[in-house]
Amino acid sequence: MEPIKIDGSQGEGGGQILRTAISLSAVTGTPVEVTDIRAKRENPGLRPSHLAAVKVVADLFGARVENLQVGAEWVRFSPSAGGRFAGGPRRVDIGTAGSISLTLMAAIPAVSLSGNGLEIEITGGTDVRASPTTDYMRYVVSEAYRSAGIKFSLDVLKRGYYPKGGGIVKATIEPCSKPAPVELLNGRAVAPRITSVCSQLPKHVAERQISAALLSLEKSGIKCTNYTASFETAPSPGTSMLVYSASDFGGPFVGGDSIGEVGKRAEQVGQEAAARYLESTLAGAAVDPFLADMLVLPMCLAKGISKYRTSRVTEHLRTNLQVARQVAGCKYDIVQSPGKGEEFVITIQGNSA
């Protein structure tokens, strides 16, 4: 079978194009060839974290991968006949502070939607730039996926920040033969929660992050009484925090995360996380802009029509929808809510519909 050609420079031109393409390839058994990988980035081509994601999925599904090396600007991914799944516990070391979350974003839907379960332990960065924090994955993404029948849990054994990484996350993924379509249109008020973490820094750093976030929420008329500050071990100093609301009764599934960096005050971390949360909450969205992107892959394989409301349409989301249509053959539509300047409804008709 000739591979489907995917232009890696389309839309936002980032690594998500590759991750979505290989995940869908593994589940559907359709070979893909992704060219011009990360062409719009300062350092185009595969980076170690992208390499890790492809290797994990290829290993799990017995796929043949051509040109898999750091810096490669094209990759051909060909799943084995019948989509063989090896299964069994796994250990993966990204080898840098590369994002564990981005690797899981490729592995979780591929494994679960192939009807298989897996325990996998990944070493790398738990909370790093240009990536969802691990807490966002386990408190927001996991709950949203659960509403579609995709169940996974994450256990953070050790935090990992830039530059050393060294964080360890154990993921338990349950099988899902076919995801259920979702209708997440209700942006009803659900009390927020806050989790704030610091490593190799005084605990008051995590507490200051919380105080800043609480103040931002209060200024918008939102009260939060459920918050925790924790000190966790890590090879490098770092901080992260998450402000979120997640309900298993039709949403919302909304989160705002932020990480600490050299020269960035704890108060700024808290304000950033709160601002990202408030963007969706104040707009009445049921899904935040980043989760809207992550829902594309499972929903394009659902048997039925999915609809969800978000506060903003990112270039990541548009690009992911295009890739899903190319590989899985799904249909989609983006409609701005009538009379509302900051709400959009995403409709996806799964390829099994």
Short mmCIF file of C-alpha atoms in Angstrom, two decimals:
data_model
loop_
_atom_site.label_atom_id
_atom_site.label_comp_id
_atom_site.label_asym_id
_atom_site.label_seq_id
_atom_site.Cartn_x
_atom_site.Cartn_y
_atom_site.Cartn_z
CA MET A 1 0.00 0.00 0.00
CA GLU A 2 1.32 3.43 -0.93
CA PRO A 3 1.68 5.75 2.05
CA ILE A 4 -0.50 8.82 2.45
CA LYS A 5 1.70 11.88 1.94
CA ILE A 6 1.44 14.42 4.75
CA ASP A 7 2.94 17.88 4.36
CA GLY A 8 4.67 18.60 7.68
CA SER A 9 4.89 22.31 6.87
CA GLN A 10 1.13 22.84 6.56
CA GLY A 11 -0.65 25.07 9.04
CA GLU A 12 1.39 25.59 12.19
CA GLY A 13 4.05 23.22 10.86
CA GLY A 14 5.03 21.68 14.20
CA GLY A 15 5.64 18.25 15.67
CA GLN A 16 1.96 17.61 16.36
CA ILE A 17 1.47 16.84 12.67
CA LEU A 18 3.89 13.92 12.97
CA ARG A 19 2.42 12.64 16.25
CA THR A 20 -1.14 12.69 14.95
CA ALA A 21 -0.16 11.07 11.65
CA ILE A 22 1.72 8.15 13.21
CA SER A 23 -0.94 7.54 15.89
CA LEU A 24 -3.69 7.36 13.28
CA SER A 25 -1.45 5.27 11.05
CA ALA A 26 -0.95 2.73 13.85
CA VAL A 27 -4.66 2.47 14.64
CA THR A 28 -5.93 2.37 11.04
CA GLY A 29 -3.04 0.35 9.57
CA THR A 30 -2.53 3.02 6.91
CA PRO A 31 1.12 3.86 6.10
CA VAL A 32 2.05 7.55 6.10
CA GLU A 33 4.97 9.61 4.90
CA VAL A 34 5.46 12.97 6.62
CA THR A 35 7.69 15.45 4.79
CA ASP A 36 9.09 18.88 5.71
CA ILE A 37 8.85 17.98 9.40
CA ARG A 38 8.81 21.06 11.65
CA ALA A 39 9.77 23.15 8.61
CA LYS A 40 8.57 26.37 10.26
CA ARG A 41 10.70 25.97 13.38
CA GLU A 42 14.13 27.52 13.99
CA ASN A 43 15.63 24.03 14.21
CA PRO A 44 13.59 22.01 11.67
CA GLY A 45 13.44 18.24 11.58
CA LEU A 46 13.08 15.63 14.31
CA ARG A 47 14.19 16.44 17.86
CA PRO A 48 14.81 13.76 20.54
CA SER A 49 11.28 14.07 21.97
CA HIS A 50 9.72 13.53 18.52
CA LEU A 51 12.05 10.61 17.95
CA ALA A 52 10.91 9.06 21.24
CA ALA A 53 7.22 9.37 20.33
CA VAL A 54 7.71 7.70 16.95
CA LYS A 55 9.90 4.94 18.43
CA VAL A 56 7.36 4.13 21.15
CA VAL A 57 4.45 3.80 18.73
CA ALA A 58 6.56 1.94 16.14
CA ASP A 59 7.78 -0.53 18.75
CA LEU A 60 4.30 -1.14 20.12
CA PHE A 61 2.81 -1.79 16.69
CA GLY A 62 5.72 -3.49 14.93
CA ALA A 63 5.93 -0.67 12.39
CA ARG A 64 8.74 -0.18 9.92
CA VAL A 65 10.11 3.36 10.08
CA GLU A 66 12.41 4.88 7.48
CA ASN A 67 14.78 7.82 8.09
CA LEU A 68 14.18 7.93 11.85
CA GLN A 69 17.03 10.10 13.16
CA VAL A 70 17.53 13.45 14.86
CA GLY A 71 17.31 16.22 12.29
CA ALA A 72 15.41 14.13 9.74
CA GLU A 73 12.94 16.21 7.74
CA TRP A 74 10.91 13.26 6.44
CA VAL A 75 9.77 9.96 7.94
CA ARG A 76 7.89 7.01 6.46
CA PHE A 77 5.84 5.01 8.97
CA SER A 78 4.43 1.63 7.88
CA PRO A 79 2.48 -0.42 10.46
CA SER A 80 2.82 -4.19 10.32
CA ALA A 81 0.15 -6.18 8.53
CA GLY A 82 -2.81 -6.59 10.83
CA GLY A 83 -1.53 -3.89 13.19
CA ARG A 84 0.32 -6.29 15.50
CA PHE A 85 0.44 -5.05 19.07
CA ALA A 86 3.25 -6.38 21.25
CA GLY A 87 1.83 -5.24 24.61
CA GLY A 88 3.47 -5.75 28.01
CA PRO A 89 5.05 -3.21 30.40
CA ARG A 90 7.51 -0.80 28.79
CA ARG A 91 10.25 1.59 29.84
CA VAL A 92 11.24 4.52 27.64
CA ASP A 93 13.97 7.09 28.28
CA ILE A 94 13.71 10.19 26.10
CA GLY A 95 17.28 10.96 27.15
CA THR A 96 16.75 14.70 27.62
CA ALA A 97 14.23 17.04 29.22
CA GLY A 98 12.04 16.23 26.21
CA SER A 99 8.35 16.29 26.97
CA ILE A 100 6.83 13.15 28.45
CA SER A 101 3.38 14.58 27.78
CA LEU A 102 3.99 14.90 24.03
CA THR A 103 5.14 11.28 23.85
CA LEU A 104 2.02 10.19 25.73
CA MET A 105 -0.17 12.24 23.38
CA ALA A 106 0.97 9.93 20.58
CA ALA A 107 0.95 6.68 22.55
CA ILE A 108 -2.28 6.88 24.59
CA PRO A 109 -4.84 7.12 21.77
CA ALA A 110 -2.90 4.71 19.54
CA VAL A 111 -2.78 2.02 22.23
CA SER A 112 -6.27 2.46 23.65
CA LEU A 113 -8.06 2.78 20.31
CA SER A 114 -6.35 -0.35 19.01
CA GLY A 115 -8.28 -2.19 21.73
CA ASN A 116 -5.25 -2.86 23.89
CA GLY A 117 -4.04 -1.98 27.38
CA LEU A 118 -0.53 -1.06 28.46
CA GLU A 119 1.64 0.03 31.36
CA ILE A 120 4.50 2.26 30.27
CA GLU A 121 7.12 4.18 32.25
CA ILE A 122 8.68 7.20 30.55
CA THR A 123 11.71 9.19 31.68
CA GLY A 124 12.16 12.79 30.52
CA GLY A 125 10.61 16.19 31.22
CA THR A 126 7.34 16.34 33.16
CA ASP A 127 6.90 20.11 32.99
CA VAL A 128 8.70 21.80 30.09
CA ARG A 129 8.14 24.62 27.61
CA ALA A 130 5.83 24.29 24.59
CA SER A 131 4.12 21.26 26.09
CA PRO A 132 1.22 20.44 28.42
CA THR A 133 2.33 19.80 31.98
CA THR A 134 1.90 16.29 33.31
CA ASP A 135 -0.71 17.58 35.76
CA TYR A 136 -2.74 19.00 32.86
CA MET A 137 -2.62 15.58 31.22
CA ARG A 138 -3.74 13.69 34.31
CA TYR A 139 -6.38 16.11 35.63
CA VAL A 140 -7.87 17.61 32.46
CA VAL A 141 -7.08 15.45 29.42
CA SER A 142 -7.70 12.16 31.25
CA GLU A 143 -11.15 13.28 32.40
CA ALA A 144 -12.13 14.52 28.94
CA TYR A 145 -10.89 11.31 27.30
CA ARG A 146 -12.80 9.28 29.88
CA SER A 147 -16.04 10.88 28.66
CA ALA A 148 -15.29 9.28 25.27
CA GLY A 149 -14.45 5.90 26.79
CA ILE A 150 -10.66 6.25 26.67
CA LYS A 151 -9.28 5.64 30.14
CA PHE A 152 -5.74 6.26 31.33
CA SER A 153 -4.03 7.25 34.57
CA LEU A 154 -0.67 8.87 35.23
CA ASP A 155 1.51 8.43 38.31
CA VAL A 156 4.29 11.02 38.63
CA LEU A 157 7.17 9.17 40.29
CA LYS A 158 9.63 12.04 39.91
CA ARG A 159 9.43 15.55 38.45
CA GLY A 160 11.69 16.49 35.56
CA TYR A 161 12.50 20.05 34.54
CA TYR A 162 14.86 21.66 32.04
CA PRO A 163 17.80 21.15 31.61
CA LYS A 164 18.39 17.73 33.21
CA GLY A 165 14.97 16.17 32.78
CA GLY A 166 15.05 12.88 34.66
CA GLY A 167 11.36 12.95 35.52
CA ILE A 168 9.53 9.63 35.59
CA VAL A 169 5.86 9.07 34.80
CA LYS A 170 4.07 5.73 34.86
CA ALA A 171 1.07 5.57 32.53
CA THR A 172 -1.62 2.92 32.68
CA ILE A 173 -3.71 2.79 29.50
CA GLU A 174 -6.94 0.81 29.22
CA PRO A 175 -8.37 -0.61 25.97
CA CYS A 176 -11.18 1.11 24.09
CA SER A 177 -12.56 -0.67 21.03
CA LYS A 178 -14.29 2.43 19.68
CA PRO A 179 -14.45 5.92 21.21
CA ALA A 180 -17.89 7.35 21.89
CA PRO A 181 -18.75 10.68 20.28
CA VAL A 182 -18.95 13.57 22.73
CA GLU A 183 -21.17 16.61 23.03
CA LEU A 184 -19.40 19.16 25.19
CA LEU A 185 -21.32 22.38 24.74
CA ASN A 186 -22.13 23.23 28.35
CA GLY A 187 -19.74 25.77 29.85
CA ARG A 188 -21.50 25.71 33.22
CA ALA A 189 -19.67 26.96 36.29
CA VAL A 190 -17.65 24.32 38.12
CA ALA A 191 -15.48 25.36 41.06
CA PRO A 192 -11.80 25.47 40.08
CA ARG A 193 -8.97 23.56 41.67
CA ILE A 194 -5.32 24.52 41.86
CA THR A 195 -2.23 22.33 42.14
CA SER A 196 1.17 23.98 42.54
CA VAL A 197 4.50 22.15 42.61
CA CYS A 198 8.11 23.16 43.20
CA SER A 199 11.37 21.21 43.29
CA GLN A 200 14.76 22.18 44.73
CA LEU A 201 13.24 25.52 45.71
CA PRO A 202 11.65 26.80 48.94
CA LYS A 203 8.06 25.60 49.34
CA HIS A 204 6.90 29.21 49.60
CA VAL A 205 7.51 29.47 45.84
CA ALA A 206 4.62 27.06 45.22
CA GLU A 207 2.52 28.93 47.79
CA ARG A 208 3.19 32.31 46.14
CA GLN A 209 2.10 30.85 42.81
CA ILE A 210 -1.19 29.85 44.41
CA SER A 211 -1.70 33.26 46.05
CA ALA A 212 -1.22 35.04 42.72
CA ALA A 213 -3.64 32.70 40.96
CA LEU A 214 -6.27 33.10 43.69
CA LEU A 215 -6.06 36.88 43.41
CA SER A 216 -6.52 36.74 39.63
CA LEU A 217 -9.54 34.47 40.00
CA GLU A 218 -11.10 36.68 42.68
CA LYS A 219 -10.77 39.76 40.48
CA SER A 220 -12.95 37.93 37.95
CA GLY A 221 -15.51 36.94 40.58
CA ILE A 222 -14.38 33.32 40.89
CA LYS A 223 -13.64 31.79 44.27
CA CYS A 224 -11.36 28.79 44.72
CA THR A 225 -11.15 26.88 48.00
CA ASN A 226 -9.50 23.69 46.74
CA TYR A 227 -5.75 24.18 46.29
CA THR A 228 -2.56 22.34 47.19
CA ALA A 229 1.13 23.23 47.27
CA SER A 230 3.71 20.45 47.22
CA PHE A 231 7.46 20.01 47.21
CA GLU A 232 8.64 17.14 45.01
CA THR A 233 12.05 15.70 44.13
CA ALA A 234 13.65 16.46 40.76
CA PRO A 235 17.19 16.49 39.29
CA SER A 236 16.82 20.18 38.34
CA PRO A 237 15.05 23.02 40.16
CA GLY A 238 11.70 24.01 38.74
CA THR A 239 8.06 24.84 39.35
CA SER A 240 4.71 24.29 37.67
CA MET A 241 1.08 24.91 38.41
CA LEU A 242 -2.38 24.16 37.07
CA VAL A 243 -5.75 25.86 37.52
CA TYR A 244 -8.56 23.64 36.27
CA SER A 245 -12.20 22.58 36.31
CA ALA A 246 -13.18 19.07 35.25
CA SER A 247 -16.59 17.46 35.64
CA ASP A 248 -17.66 14.02 34.48
CA PHE A 249 -21.20 15.29 33.87
CA GLY A 250 -20.75 16.74 30.38
CA GLY A 251 -17.88 19.04 31.18
CA PRO A 252 -16.46 21.55 31.36
CA PHE A 253 -12.90 20.34 30.90
CA VAL A 254 -10.87 23.50 31.21
CA GLY A 255 -7.32 24.04 32.42
CA GLY A 256 -4.61 26.66 32.49
CA ASP A 257 -1.03 25.66 33.29
CA SER A 258 2.30 27.45 33.53
CA ILE A 259 5.90 26.61 34.41
CA GLY A 260 8.63 28.52 36.20
CA GLU A 261 11.78 29.64 34.43
CA VAL A 262 14.97 31.48 35.36
CA GLY A 263 14.10 35.12 36.02
CA LYS A 264 10.35 34.46 36.13
CA ARG A 265 8.72 35.33 39.44
CA ALA A 266 6.40 32.88 41.16
CA GLU A 267 3.61 35.45 40.96
CA GLN A 268 3.90 35.52 37.16
CA VAL A 269 3.55 31.73 37.01
CA GLY A 270 0.34 31.92 39.03
CA GLN A 271 -1.07 34.80 36.98
CA GLU A 272 -0.34 33.02 33.69
CA ALA A 273 -2.07 29.81 34.75
CA ALA A 274 -5.09 31.72 36.02
CA ALA A 275 -5.32 33.82 32.84
CA ARG A 276 -5.32 30.71 30.65
CA TYR A 277 -8.05 29.17 32.78
CA LEU A 278 -10.12 32.36 32.78
CA GLU A 279 -9.95 32.71 28.99
CA SER A 280 -12.16 29.65 28.58
CA THR A 281 -14.21 29.93 31.76
CA LEU A 282 -15.30 33.53 31.22
CA ALA A 283 -16.18 32.75 27.60
CA GLY A 284 -18.48 29.93 28.73
CA ALA A 285 -16.48 27.31 26.85
CA ALA A 286 -16.75 23.63 27.74
CA VAL A 287 -13.27 22.82 26.42
CA ASP A 288 -10.11 24.94 26.54
CA PRO A 289 -8.23 25.69 23.27
CA PHE A 290 -5.48 23.14 23.91
CA LEU A 291 -7.83 20.30 24.81
CA ALA A 292 -9.85 21.14 21.68
CA ASP A 293 -6.75 20.15 19.72
CA MET A 294 -6.20 16.93 21.69
CA LEU A 295 -9.77 15.73 21.19
CA VAL A 296 -9.40 15.64 17.41
CA LEU A 297 -7.62 12.29 17.20
CA PRO A 298 -10.08 10.18 19.23
CA MET A 299 -13.14 11.96 17.85
CA CYS A 300 -12.11 11.42 14.23
CA LEU A 301 -12.35 7.66 14.92
CA ALA A 302 -15.61 7.79 16.88
CA LYS A 303 -18.81 6.22 15.58
CA GLY A 304 -20.95 9.31 15.32
CA ILE A 305 -20.79 13.08 15.38
CA SER A 306 -18.95 14.96 18.12
CA LYS A 307 -19.47 18.60 19.04
CA TYR A 308 -17.58 20.71 21.53
CA ARG A 309 -17.40 24.40 22.35
CA THR A 310 -14.09 26.21 22.82
CA SER A 311 -13.06 29.81 23.37
CA ARG A 312 -10.44 30.05 20.63
CA VAL A 313 -9.46 28.18 17.47
CA THR A 314 -5.70 27.75 17.37
CA GLU A 315 -3.60 27.04 14.30
CA HIS A 316 -2.69 23.76 16.02
CA LEU A 317 -6.37 22.78 16.02
CA ARG A 318 -6.92 23.66 12.36
CA THR A 319 -3.81 21.75 11.33
CA ASN A 320 -4.70 18.70 13.42
CA LEU A 321 -8.15 18.58 11.84
CA GLN A 322 -6.59 18.67 8.37
CA VAL A 323 -4.21 15.80 9.19
CA ALA A 324 -7.05 13.74 10.71
CA ARG A 325 -9.10 14.23 7.55
CA GLN A 326 -6.16 13.15 5.38
CA VAL A 327 -5.35 9.97 7.32
CA ALA A 328 -8.68 8.90 8.82
CA GLY A 329 -11.12 10.36 6.32
CA CYS A 330 -13.22 12.21 8.89
CA LYS A 331 -15.21 15.36 8.19
CA TYR A 332 -15.22 18.48 10.32
CA ASP A 333 -16.60 21.98 10.63
CA ILE A 334 -15.75 25.06 12.69
CA VAL A 335 -18.58 27.50 13.40
CA GLN A 336 -18.44 30.66 15.45
CA SER A 337 -21.37 30.82 17.86
CA PRO A 338 -24.00 33.35 16.71
CA GLY A 339 -23.75 36.64 18.55
CA LYS A 340 -20.76 35.53 20.59
CA GLY A 341 -17.33 36.77 19.67
CA GLU A 342 -15.33 34.30 21.72
CA GLU A 343 -16.98 30.92 21.26
CA PHE A 344 -16.55 28.34 18.53
CA VAL A 345 -18.24 24.97 18.06
CA ILE A 346 -16.11 22.20 16.56
CA THR A 347 -18.04 19.42 14.82
CA ILE A 348 -16.29 16.19 13.83
CA GLN A 349 -17.94 13.32 11.97
CA GLY A 350 -15.91 10.22 12.75
CA ASN A 351 -14.84 7.90 9.96
CA SER A 352 -17.10 5.21 11.47
CA ALA A 353 -20.17 7.44 11.31
#
